[in-house]
Structures are given as structure tokens and as C-alpha cells.
Coordinates of C-alpha atoms in Angstrom, one line a residue:
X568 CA 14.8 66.3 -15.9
X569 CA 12.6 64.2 -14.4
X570 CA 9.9 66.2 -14.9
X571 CA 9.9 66.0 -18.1
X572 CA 10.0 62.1 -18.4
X573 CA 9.6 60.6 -22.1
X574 CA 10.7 63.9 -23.4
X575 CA 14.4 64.3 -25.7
X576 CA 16.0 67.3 -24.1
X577 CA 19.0 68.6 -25.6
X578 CA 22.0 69.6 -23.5
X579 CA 21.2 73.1 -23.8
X580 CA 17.8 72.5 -22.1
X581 CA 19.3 70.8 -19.7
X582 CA 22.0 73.4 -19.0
X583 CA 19.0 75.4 -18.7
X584 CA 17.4 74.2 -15.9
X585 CA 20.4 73.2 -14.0
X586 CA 22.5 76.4 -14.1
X587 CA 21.7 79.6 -13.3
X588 CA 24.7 80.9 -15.3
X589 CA 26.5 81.3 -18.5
X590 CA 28.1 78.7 -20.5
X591 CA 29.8 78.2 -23.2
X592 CA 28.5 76.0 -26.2
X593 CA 31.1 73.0 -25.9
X594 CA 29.9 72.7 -21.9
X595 CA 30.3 69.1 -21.1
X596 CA 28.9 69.3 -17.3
X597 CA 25.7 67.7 -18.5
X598 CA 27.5 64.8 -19.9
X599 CA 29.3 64.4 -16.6
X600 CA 26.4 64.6 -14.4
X601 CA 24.1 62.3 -16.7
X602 CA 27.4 59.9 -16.4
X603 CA 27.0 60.1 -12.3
X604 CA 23.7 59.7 -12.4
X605 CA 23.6 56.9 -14.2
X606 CA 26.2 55.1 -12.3
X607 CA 24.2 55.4 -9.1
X608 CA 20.3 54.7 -10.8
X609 CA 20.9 52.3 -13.6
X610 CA 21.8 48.5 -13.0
X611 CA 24.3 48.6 -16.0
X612 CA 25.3 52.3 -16.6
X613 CA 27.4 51.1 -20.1
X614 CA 23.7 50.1 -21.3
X615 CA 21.6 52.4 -19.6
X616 CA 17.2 51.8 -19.6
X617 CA 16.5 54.7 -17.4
X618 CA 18.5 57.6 -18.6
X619 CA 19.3 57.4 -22.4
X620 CA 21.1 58.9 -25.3
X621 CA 19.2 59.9 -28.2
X622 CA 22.2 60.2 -30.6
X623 CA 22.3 63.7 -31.8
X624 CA 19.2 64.8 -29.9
X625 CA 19.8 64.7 -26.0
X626 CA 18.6 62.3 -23.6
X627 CA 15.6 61.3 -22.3
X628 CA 14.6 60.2 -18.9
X629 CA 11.9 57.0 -18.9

């Protein structure tokens, strides 16, 4: 995710590189992770600068 910082990724991309299995199309584990992740990096995680919701897109990191 980092990696790819300023970049939307959708949460298929993300499943991507952060499984190495199947999954099924209404997967929510990227939305909980980005959720812990947030809670521990951002200073506010209900209005987060660092990791951020493009609305319909994905998120982006940056």
C-alpha cells in the first residue's frame, strides 16, 4: 500500500496484494484493516490525512 503512495487502489487491488487467497466480492477485511491502521497512524482516524477514502474508487495512501 505504501508503495504505491498517491495512487487510488480499489479494494480488490488491495485484496490482491495482501492475500494470497480467494475471496469473495463483498470481502470487507480491507475496510477493517484500513480502519486499524488508521486508528494507530492518523492523529484523528474519523478525519483521516494519511490514509483516505476516495468515495467509490478505493483509498489512497499520501
Amino acid at each position: 500500500f505504501a508503495g504505491n503512495r498517491g495512487r487510488i487502489l480499489n479494494r480488490d487491488q488491495l485484496l490482491e496484494q495482501a492475500h494470497d487467497r480467494d475471496w469473495d466480492p463483498y470481502d470487507r477485511s480491507i475496510d477493517l484493516r484500513i480502519s486499524r491502521l488508521r486508528k494507530k497512524i492518523e492523529r484523528n482516524p474519523r478525519k483521516p490525512e494519511i490514509i483516505r477514502t476516495v468515495r467509490g474508487l478505493g483509498y489512497i495512501f499520501g
